[in-house]
């Protein structure tokens, strides 16, 4: 009996050890499952993942602000904003009573100021037009000249070089559409033809954009230096397709200036190419992307929006967490 009891105890002990081991395996698998579910449910609304990673599963927009109990829209006492007239009217159209149309005394009433404007309404419209300026070089044979070569000619302006060319306004419009509007060169040429009745090839648009880039070069350098000298600056990067490849737009900005550069690298190489953060000495505000923390000689501030998203994720995936 004693020997049997010892065997029984040993068997029970082994079973308890096996149960403990299996419980550990179950707990580990549960943690892995929870982590897998968490990662599967992560998106730009509850983590630091960029919106571009959401794909076609765009999360429903949820405000990170707490409810105030106030109704939406402007609050009592808030000064409203209305559309304003950009300048004095170019034309006026008068609308007389229907009964006055065809009246034989209409001109008499108008001459005697019998009519009075009771209300004015304005329509602000856009006019797409082109102007053509002809530059004419004038030749003259001067009767006052003392030598035989008495023929004189005027000179064209330095920027008027071709027989027919586009003016600076087209450079500005093409540059804005290309950079600020992020439009393709082909689409810009199509819109130019539709709006202004001129034919600009995509190659001409590229040339115009490069010419604009050369003109704003000094201003860009000044913006870059101003951000470097600022006490606080914001840094970020966003994916962009360029020549069929994934590139990264690196941004450095303050409340007054924004400096953008394009790089094929997202990390330190792209940050170095941007050139602001490596020379910056103030407080750098950014997300949790690790390359930013590689710059140790500055103060770092993590973007509050990203912290709120992370907290929202914890609240969603760990409801029992305290």
mmCIF file of C-alpha atoms in Angstrom:
data_model
loop_
_atom_site.group_PDB
_atom_site.id
_atom_site.type_symbol
_atom_site.label_atom_id
_atom_site.label_comp_id
_atom_site.label_asym_id
_atom_site.label_seq_id
_atom_site.Cartn_x
_atom_site.Cartn_y
_atom_site.Cartn_z
ATOM 1 C CA UNK A 1 0.000 0.000 0.000
ATOM 2 C CA UNK A 2 2.823 2.377 0.863
ATOM 3 C CA UNK A 3 4.541 1.737 -2.446
ATOM 4 C CA UNK A 4 1.289 2.158 -4.350
ATOM 5 C CA UNK A 5 0.607 5.418 -2.578
ATOM 6 C CA UNK A 6 4.005 6.743 -3.581
ATOM 7 C CA UNK A 7 3.378 5.825 -7.226
ATOM 8 C CA UNK A 8 -0.007 7.553 -7.020
ATOM 9 C CA UNK A 9 1.577 10.691 -5.575
ATOM 10 C CA UNK A 10 4.206 10.703 -8.292
ATOM 11 C CA UNK A 11 1.577 10.320 -10.990
ATOM 12 C CA UNK A 12 -0.494 13.173 -9.506
ATOM 13 C CA UNK A 13 2.604 15.348 -9.288
ATOM 14 C CA UNK A 14 3.430 14.657 -12.944
ATOM 15 C CA UNK A 15 -0.118 15.496 -13.958
ATOM 16 C CA UNK A 16 -0.010 18.734 -12.014
ATOM 17 C CA UNK A 17 3.273 19.646 -13.697
ATOM 18 C CA UNK A 18 1.792 18.845 -17.109
ATOM 19 C CA UNK A 19 -1.317 20.905 -16.354
ATOM 20 C CA UNK A 20 0.862 23.830 -15.266
ATOM 21 C CA UNK A 21 2.901 23.540 -18.460
ATOM 22 C CA UNK A 22 -0.238 23.417 -20.604
ATOM 23 C CA UNK A 23 -1.643 26.424 -18.778
ATOM 24 C CA UNK A 24 1.513 28.335 -19.641
ATOM 25 C CA UNK A 25 1.158 27.286 -23.289
ATOM 26 C CA UNK A 26 -2.496 28.364 -23.294
ATOM 27 C CA UNK A 27 -1.623 31.710 -21.723
ATOM 28 C CA UNK A 28 1.137 32.225 -24.282
ATOM 29 C CA UNK A 29 -1.187 31.344 -27.158
ATOM 30 C CA UNK A 30 -3.846 33.670 -25.775
ATOM 31 C CA UNK A 31 -1.326 36.513 -25.680
ATOM 32 C CA UNK A 32 -0.237 35.742 -29.245
ATOM 33 C CA UNK A 33 -3.874 35.645 -30.372
ATOM 34 C CA UNK A 34 -4.600 38.929 -28.601
ATOM 35 C CA UNK A 35 -1.540 40.527 -30.221
ATOM 36 C CA UNK A 36 -2.526 39.167 -33.632
ATOM 37 C CA UNK A 37 -6.066 40.542 -33.255
ATOM 38 C CA UNK A 38 -4.689 43.868 -32.047
ATOM 39 C CA UNK A 39 -2.379 44.192 -35.041
ATOM 40 C CA UNK A 40 -5.155 43.182 -37.418
ATOM 41 C CA UNK A 41 -7.449 45.872 -35.997
ATOM 42 C CA UNK A 42 -4.826 48.603 -35.908
ATOM 43 C CA UNK A 43 -5.306 51.480 -38.325
ATOM 44 C CA UNK A 44 -4.588 55.194 -38.514
ATOM 45 C CA UNK A 45 -7.351 55.998 -35.998
ATOM 46 C CA UNK A 46 -6.006 53.944 -33.077
ATOM 47 C CA UNK A 47 -2.253 53.811 -33.674
ATOM 48 C CA UNK A 48 0.624 55.715 -35.245
ATOM 49 C CA UNK A 49 0.113 53.958 -38.581
ATOM 50 C CA UNK A 50 -0.207 56.440 -41.473
ATOM 51 C CA UNK A 51 -3.552 56.787 -43.306
ATOM 52 C CA UNK A 52 -1.909 55.395 -46.448
ATOM 53 C CA UNK A 53 -1.583 52.008 -44.704
ATOM 54 C CA UNK A 54 -5.364 51.699 -44.274
ATOM 55 C CA UNK A 55 -5.830 50.624 -47.889
ATOM 56 C CA UNK A 56 -9.482 50.267 -48.815
ATOM 57 C CA UNK A 57 -10.513 49.688 -45.192
ATOM 58 C CA UNK A 58 -10.804 53.327 -44.244
ATOM 59 C CA UNK A 59 -11.796 53.668 -40.571
ATOM 60 C CA UNK A 60 -14.826 55.718 -39.679
ATOM 61 C CA UNK A 61 -13.623 59.181 -38.613
ATOM 62 C CA UNK A 62 -13.800 59.574 -34.847
ATOM 63 C CA UNK A 63 -12.947 62.825 -33.113
ATOM 64 C CA UNK A 64 -10.238 62.592 -30.438
ATOM 65 C CA UNK A 65 -11.791 65.511 -28.569
ATOM 66 C CA UNK A 66 -14.011 64.999 -25.563
ATOM 67 C CA UNK A 67 -17.711 65.810 -25.862
ATOM 68 C CA UNK A 68 -18.639 69.252 -24.551
ATOM 69 C CA UNK A 69 -22.405 68.885 -24.677
ATOM 70 C CA UNK A 70 -22.715 71.866 -26.975
ATOM 71 C CA UNK A 71 -24.643 71.657 -30.213
ATOM 72 C CA UNK A 72 -22.623 71.595 -33.474
ATOM 73 C CA UNK A 73 -22.004 74.768 -35.461
ATOM 74 C CA UNK A 74 -21.383 78.327 -34.385
ATOM 75 C CA UNK A 75 -22.090 79.088 -30.735
ATOM 76 C CA UNK A 76 -24.133 82.087 -29.495
ATOM 77 C CA UNK A 77 -22.073 85.239 -29.734
ATOM 78 C CA UNK A 78 -19.765 83.796 -32.397
ATOM 79 C CA UNK A 79 -19.002 86.276 -35.154
ATOM 80 C CA UNK A 80 -19.986 84.724 -38.460
ATOM 81 C CA UNK A 81 -18.113 84.901 -41.758
ATOM 82 C CA UNK A 82 -19.838 85.810 -45.008
ATOM 83 C CA UNK A 83 -18.657 85.884 -48.581
ATOM 84 C CA UNK A 84 -17.224 89.313 -49.433
ATOM 85 C CA UNK A 85 -17.052 91.270 -52.685
ATOM 86 C CA UNK A 86 -13.404 91.290 -53.882
ATOM 87 C CA UNK A 87 -13.720 94.712 -55.555
ATOM 88 C CA UNK A 88 -16.245 97.238 -56.843
ATOM 89 C CA UNK A 89 -18.720 95.887 -59.416
ATOM 90 C CA UNK A 90 -17.547 95.852 -63.029
ATOM 91 C CA UNK A 91 -21.145 95.871 -64.327
ATOM 92 C CA UNK A 92 -24.577 96.718 -62.962
ATOM 93 C CA UNK A 93 -27.873 95.261 -64.130
ATOM 94 C CA UNK A 94 -31.054 97.051 -63.103
ATOM 95 C CA UNK A 95 -34.287 95.118 -62.621
ATOM 96 C CA UNK A 96 -37.439 97.240 -62.958
ATOM 97 C CA UNK A 97 -41.004 96.226 -62.060
ATOM 98 C CA UNK A 98 -42.667 94.048 -64.656
ATOM 99 C CA UNK A 99 -45.456 96.585 -65.034
ATOM 100 C CA UNK A 100 -42.965 99.230 -66.180
ATOM 101 C CA UNK A 101 -41.850 97.253 -69.205
ATOM 102 C CA UNK A 102 -43.289 98.888 -72.322
ATOM 103 C CA UNK A 103 -44.761 101.812 -70.372
ATOM 104 C CA UNK A 104 -44.732 105.012 -72.484
ATOM 105 C CA UNK A 105 -43.701 107.081 -69.454
ATOM 106 C CA UNK A 106 -40.761 104.831 -68.501
ATOM 107 C CA UNK A 107 -38.034 107.209 -69.750
ATOM 108 C CA UNK A 108 -39.794 110.135 -68.089
ATOM 109 C CA UNK A 109 -39.877 108.377 -64.729
ATOM 110 C CA UNK A 110 -36.227 107.420 -65.017
ATOM 111 C CA UNK A 111 -35.156 110.965 -65.920
ATOM 112 C CA UNK A 112 -37.056 112.318 -62.920
ATOM 113 C CA UNK A 113 -35.403 109.817 -60.552
ATOM 114 C CA UNK A 114 -38.700 108.170 -59.739
ATOM 115 C CA UNK A 115 -36.957 104.821 -59.429
ATOM 116 C CA UNK A 116 -35.035 103.897 -56.257
ATOM 117 C CA UNK A 117 -32.778 100.876 -55.616
ATOM 118 C CA UNK A 118 -34.150 99.046 -52.602
ATOM 119 C CA UNK A 119 -31.722 96.107 -52.541
ATOM 120 C CA UNK A 120 -28.506 94.996 -54.246
ATOM 121 C CA UNK A 121 -27.240 91.488 -54.792
ATOM 122 C CA UNK A 122 -23.862 90.546 -56.222
ATOM 123 C CA UNK A 123 -22.617 87.647 -58.330
ATOM 124 C CA UNK A 124 -18.845 87.054 -58.271
ATOM 125 C CA UNK A 125 -17.794 85.233 -61.425
ATOM 126 C CA UNK A 126 -14.508 84.166 -63.021
ATOM 127 C CA UNK A 127 -13.465 85.132 -66.533
ATOM 128 C CA UNK A 128 -10.918 83.000 -68.408
ATOM 129 C CA UNK A 129 -9.220 85.127 -71.064
ATOM 130 C CA UNK A 130 -5.862 85.668 -72.681
ATOM 131 C CA UNK A 131 -4.166 88.865 -73.732
ATOM 132 C CA UNK A 132 -1.661 89.169 -76.553
ATOM 133 C CA UNK A 133 0.960 91.912 -76.410
ATOM 134 C CA UNK A 134 2.748 92.746 -79.651
ATOM 135 C CA UNK A 135 6.315 93.961 -79.229
ATOM 136 C CA UNK A 136 7.403 95.960 -82.291
ATOM 137 C CA UNK A 137 11.026 96.895 -82.909
ATOM 138 C CA UNK A 138 11.186 100.223 -84.672
ATOM 139 C CA UNK A 139 13.917 101.172 -87.149
ATOM 140 C CA UNK A 140 14.673 104.723 -88.196
ATOM 141 C CA UNK A 141 17.161 106.487 -90.422
ATOM 142 C CA UNK A 142 18.309 109.452 -88.367
ATOM 143 C CA UNK A 143 18.726 112.684 -90.361
ATOM 144 C CA UNK A 144 20.865 114.103 -87.554
ATOM 145 C CA UNK A 145 23.515 111.385 -87.725
ATOM 146 C CA UNK A 146 26.938 112.664 -88.777
ATOM 147 C CA UNK A 147 28.316 109.346 -90.069
ATOM 148 C CA UNK A 148 27.141 107.180 -92.935
ATOM 149 C CA UNK A 149 25.677 104.535 -90.592
ATOM 150 C CA UNK A 150 22.614 106.536 -89.700
ATOM 151 C CA UNK A 151 20.165 103.617 -89.267
ATOM 152 C CA UNK A 152 19.054 102.966 -85.679
ATOM 153 C CA UNK A 153 16.880 100.189 -84.241
ATOM 154 C CA UNK A 154 14.980 99.714 -81.002
ATOM 155 C CA UNK A 155 15.598 96.721 -78.717
ATOM 156 C CA UNK A 156 13.230 94.052 -77.516
ATOM 157 C CA UNK A 157 12.980 93.449 -73.750
ATOM 158 C CA UNK A 158 15.450 90.870 -72.482
ATOM 159 C CA UNK A 159 12.702 88.375 -71.639
ATOM 160 C CA UNK A 160 11.094 88.580 -75.107
ATOM 161 C CA UNK A 161 13.255 86.200 -77.139
ATOM 162 C CA UNK A 162 10.997 84.229 -79.481
ATOM 163 C CA UNK A 163 8.622 85.176 -82.270
ATOM 164 C CA UNK A 164 5.724 83.793 -80.191
ATOM 165 C CA UNK A 165 6.074 82.843 -76.540
ATOM 166 C CA UNK A 166 4.034 82.485 -73.339
ATOM 167 C CA UNK A 167 4.229 85.152 -70.666
ATOM 168 C CA UNK A 168 5.141 84.819 -66.993
ATOM 169 C CA UNK A 169 1.509 84.305 -65.948
ATOM 170 C CA UNK A 170 1.466 80.923 -67.683
ATOM 171 C CA UNK A 171 4.637 79.947 -65.804
ATOM 172 C CA UNK A 172 2.925 80.835 -62.526
ATOM 173 C CA UNK A 173 -0.291 78.936 -63.305
ATOM 174 C CA UNK A 174 1.587 75.859 -64.550
ATOM 175 C CA UNK A 175 3.870 75.919 -61.502
ATOM 176 C CA UNK A 176 0.938 76.161 -59.088
ATOM 177 C CA UNK A 177 -0.966 73.324 -60.768
ATOM 178 C CA UNK A 178 2.137 71.130 -60.883
ATOM 179 C CA UNK A 179 3.371 71.659 -57.306
ATOM 180 C CA UNK A 180 0.534 72.936 -55.139
ATOM 181 C CA UNK A 181 -2.172 71.167 -57.154
ATOM 182 C CA UNK A 182 -0.120 67.956 -57.609
ATOM 183 C CA UNK A 183 -1.423 67.557 -61.160
ATOM 184 C CA UNK A 184 0.224 65.667 -63.985
ATOM 185 C CA UNK A 185 1.915 67.609 -66.782
ATOM 186 C CA UNK A 186 -0.482 66.095 -69.323
ATOM 187 C CA UNK A 187 -3.549 67.192 -67.352
ATOM 188 C CA UNK A 188 -2.124 70.700 -66.938
ATOM 189 C CA UNK A 189 -1.677 71.001 -70.699
ATOM 190 C CA UNK A 190 -5.275 69.837 -71.196
ATOM 191 C CA UNK A 191 -6.655 72.386 -68.715
ATOM 192 C CA UNK A 192 -4.602 75.215 -70.207
ATOM 193 C CA UNK A 193 -6.106 74.493 -73.609
ATOM 194 C CA UNK A 194 -9.629 74.319 -72.135
ATOM 195 C CA UNK A 195 -9.322 77.472 -70.027
ATOM 196 C CA UNK A 196 -7.265 79.776 -72.237
ATOM 197 C CA UNK A 197 -7.417 78.310 -75.746
ATOM 198 C CA UNK A 198 -3.630 77.833 -75.963
ATOM 199 C CA UNK A 199 -1.646 74.700 -76.732
ATOM 200 C CA UNK A 200 0.980 73.749 -74.145
ATOM 201 C CA UNK A 201 2.684 70.403 -74.536
ATOM 202 C CA UNK A 202 3.556 68.419 -71.375
ATOM 203 C CA UNK A 203 7.206 69.106 -72.173
ATOM 204 C CA UNK A 204 6.549 72.851 -72.115
ATOM 205 C CA UNK A 205 4.836 72.463 -68.735
ATOM 206 C CA UNK A 206 7.930 70.678 -67.391
ATOM 207 C CA UNK A 207 10.129 73.515 -68.675
ATOM 208 C CA UNK A 208 7.849 76.136 -67.073
ATOM 209 C CA UNK A 209 7.897 74.317 -63.736
ATOM 210 C CA UNK A 210 11.701 74.133 -63.789
ATOM 211 C CA UNK A 211 11.860 77.841 -64.569
ATOM 212 C CA UNK A 212 9.610 78.561 -61.582
ATOM 213 C CA UNK A 213 11.836 76.364 -59.401
ATOM 214 C CA UNK A 214 14.878 78.410 -60.378
ATOM 215 C CA UNK A 215 13.103 81.655 -59.500
ATOM 216 C CA UNK A 216 11.932 80.509 -56.052
ATOM 217 C CA UNK A 217 15.279 78.915 -55.151
ATOM 218 C CA UNK A 218 16.519 81.855 -53.037
ATOM 219 C CA UNK A 219 13.179 82.037 -51.196
ATOM 220 C CA UNK A 220 13.316 78.308 -50.390
ATOM 221 C CA UNK A 221 16.783 78.727 -48.925
ATOM 222 C CA UNK A 222 15.504 81.546 -46.722
ATOM 223 C CA UNK A 223 12.557 79.424 -45.544
ATOM 224 C CA UNK A 224 14.888 76.549 -44.687
ATOM 225 C CA UNK A 225 17.171 78.814 -42.650
ATOM 226 C CA UNK A 226 14.195 80.387 -40.836
ATOM 227 C CA UNK A 227 12.941 76.951 -39.722
ATOM 228 C CA UNK A 228 16.422 75.914 -38.564
ATOM 229 C CA UNK A 229 16.587 79.013 -36.353
ATOM 230 C CA UNK A 230 13.064 78.556 -34.921
ATOM 231 C CA UNK A 231 12.664 77.480 -31.267
ATOM 232 C CA UNK A 232 10.037 74.862 -32.193
ATOM 233 C CA UNK A 233 9.549 72.986 -35.478
ATOM 234 C CA UNK A 234 7.434 70.072 -36.713
ATOM 235 C CA UNK A 235 8.880 67.153 -38.689
ATOM 236 C CA UNK A 236 7.056 64.454 -40.621
ATOM 237 C CA UNK A 237 7.237 62.264 -43.723
ATOM 238 C CA UNK A 238 4.595 60.975 -46.101
ATOM 239 C CA UNK A 239 4.690 58.480 -48.951
ATOM 240 C CA UNK A 240 4.331 59.668 -52.551
ATOM 241 C CA UNK A 241 4.602 57.906 -55.903
ATOM 242 C CA UNK A 242 7.307 59.327 -58.161
ATOM 243 C CA UNK A 243 8.381 57.833 -61.486
ATOM 244 C CA UNK A 244 6.614 54.605 -60.578
ATOM 245 C CA UNK A 245 8.499 54.230 -57.290
ATOM 246 C CA UNK A 246 7.539 54.870 -53.680
ATOM 247 C CA UNK A 247 9.172 58.086 -52.550
ATOM 248 C CA UNK A 248 8.888 60.099 -49.362
ATOM 249 C CA UNK A 249 8.038 63.767 -48.917
ATOM 250 C CA UNK A 250 9.928 65.037 -45.865
ATOM 251 C CA UNK A 251 8.464 68.138 -44.279
ATOM 252 C CA UNK A 252 9.888 70.625 -41.799
ATOM 253 C CA UNK A 253 7.547 73.381 -40.705
ATOM 254 C CA UNK A 254 6.593 76.084 -38.208
ATOM 255 C CA UNK A 255 3.429 78.156 -37.883
ATOM 256 C CA UNK A 256 4.780 80.429 -40.641
ATOM 257 C CA UNK A 257 6.957 78.310 -42.933
ATOM 258 C CA UNK A 258 6.896 74.893 -44.601
ATOM 259 C CA UNK A 259 9.887 73.274 -46.309
ATOM 260 C CA UNK A 260 9.306 70.111 -48.383
ATOM 261 C CA UNK A 261 11.834 67.813 -50.045
ATOM 262 C CA UNK A 262 11.391 64.543 -51.935
ATOM 263 C CA UNK A 263 13.570 61.503 -51.249
ATOM 264 C CA UNK A 264 13.513 57.817 -52.164
ATOM 265 C CA UNK A 265 14.391 57.051 -48.515
ATOM 266 C CA UNK A 266 12.089 57.418 -45.536
ATOM 267 C CA UNK A 267 14.592 57.208 -42.669
ATOM 268 C CA UNK A 268 17.784 59.038 -41.749
ATOM 269 C CA UNK A 269 18.954 59.461 -45.350
ATOM 270 C CA UNK A 270 15.761 61.294 -46.294
ATOM 271 C CA UNK A 271 15.928 63.418 -43.128
ATOM 272 C CA UNK A 272 19.530 64.339 -43.893
ATOM 273 C CA UNK A 273 18.609 65.257 -47.478
ATOM 274 C CA UNK A 274 15.915 67.582 -46.135
ATOM 275 C CA UNK A 275 18.697 69.260 -44.175
ATOM 276 C CA UNK A 276 16.688 70.983 -41.432
ATOM 277 C CA UNK A 277 16.684 68.554 -38.490
ATOM 278 C CA UNK A 278 20.463 67.842 -38.618
ATOM 279 C CA UNK A 279 21.127 71.571 -38.034
ATOM 280 C CA UNK A 280 18.172 72.190 -35.707
ATOM 281 C CA UNK A 281 18.723 73.078 -32.029
ATOM 282 C CA UNK A 282 15.200 73.713 -30.720
ATOM 283 C CA UNK A 283 12.260 71.478 -29.794
ATOM 284 C CA UNK A 284 11.451 68.939 -32.524
ATOM 285 C CA UNK A 285 7.805 67.820 -32.640
ATOM 286 C CA UNK A 286 7.265 64.512 -34.482
ATOM 287 C CA UNK A 287 5.620 61.100 -34.299
ATOM 288 C CA UNK A 288 7.138 57.905 -32.900
ATOM 289 C CA UNK A 289 9.183 57.096 -36.040
ATOM 290 C CA UNK A 290 12.488 55.933 -34.512
ATOM 291 C CA UNK A 291 14.951 57.782 -36.839
ATOM 292 C CA UNK A 292 13.822 61.114 -35.340
ATOM 293 C CA UNK A 293 15.024 60.014 -31.901
ATOM 294 C CA UNK A 294 18.477 59.358 -33.381
ATOM 295 C CA UNK A 295 19.188 63.085 -33.051
ATOM 296 C CA UNK A 296 20.144 63.303 -29.382
ATOM 297 C CA UNK A 297 21.349 66.900 -29.150
ATOM 298 C CA UNK A 298 17.853 68.374 -29.360
ATOM 299 C CA UNK A 299 14.663 68.216 -27.285
ATOM 300 C CA UNK A 300 11.938 65.915 -28.580
ATOM 301 C CA UNK A 301 8.166 66.354 -28.275
ATOM 302 C CA UNK A 302 5.884 63.558 -29.485
ATOM 303 C CA UNK A 303 2.830 64.714 -31.430
ATOM 304 C CA UNK A 304 -0.217 64.764 -29.124
ATOM 305 C CA UNK A 305 -2.496 63.401 -31.870
ATOM 306 C CA UNK A 306 -0.363 60.245 -32.096
ATOM 307 C CA UNK A 307 -0.406 59.800 -28.306
ATOM 308 C CA UNK A 308 -4.201 60.105 -28.289
ATOM 309 C CA UNK A 309 -4.458 57.495 -31.047
ATOM 310 C CA UNK A 310 -2.241 55.097 -29.085
ATOM 311 C CA UNK A 311 -4.378 55.627 -25.965
ATOM 312 C CA UNK A 312 -7.503 55.045 -28.033
ATOM 313 C CA UNK A 313 -5.985 51.746 -29.203
ATOM 314 C CA UNK A 314 -5.240 50.678 -25.629
ATOM 315 C CA UNK A 315 -8.797 51.580 -24.625
ATOM 316 C CA UNK A 316 -10.163 49.468 -27.508
ATOM 317 C CA UNK A 317 -7.877 46.423 -27.232
ATOM 318 C CA UNK A 318 -7.288 46.348 -23.466
ATOM 319 C CA UNK A 319 -10.650 47.300 -21.885
ATOM 320 C CA UNK A 320 -9.553 45.876 -18.501
ATOM 321 C CA UNK A 321 -6.235 47.718 -18.486
ATOM 322 C CA UNK A 322 -5.808 50.312 -15.722
#
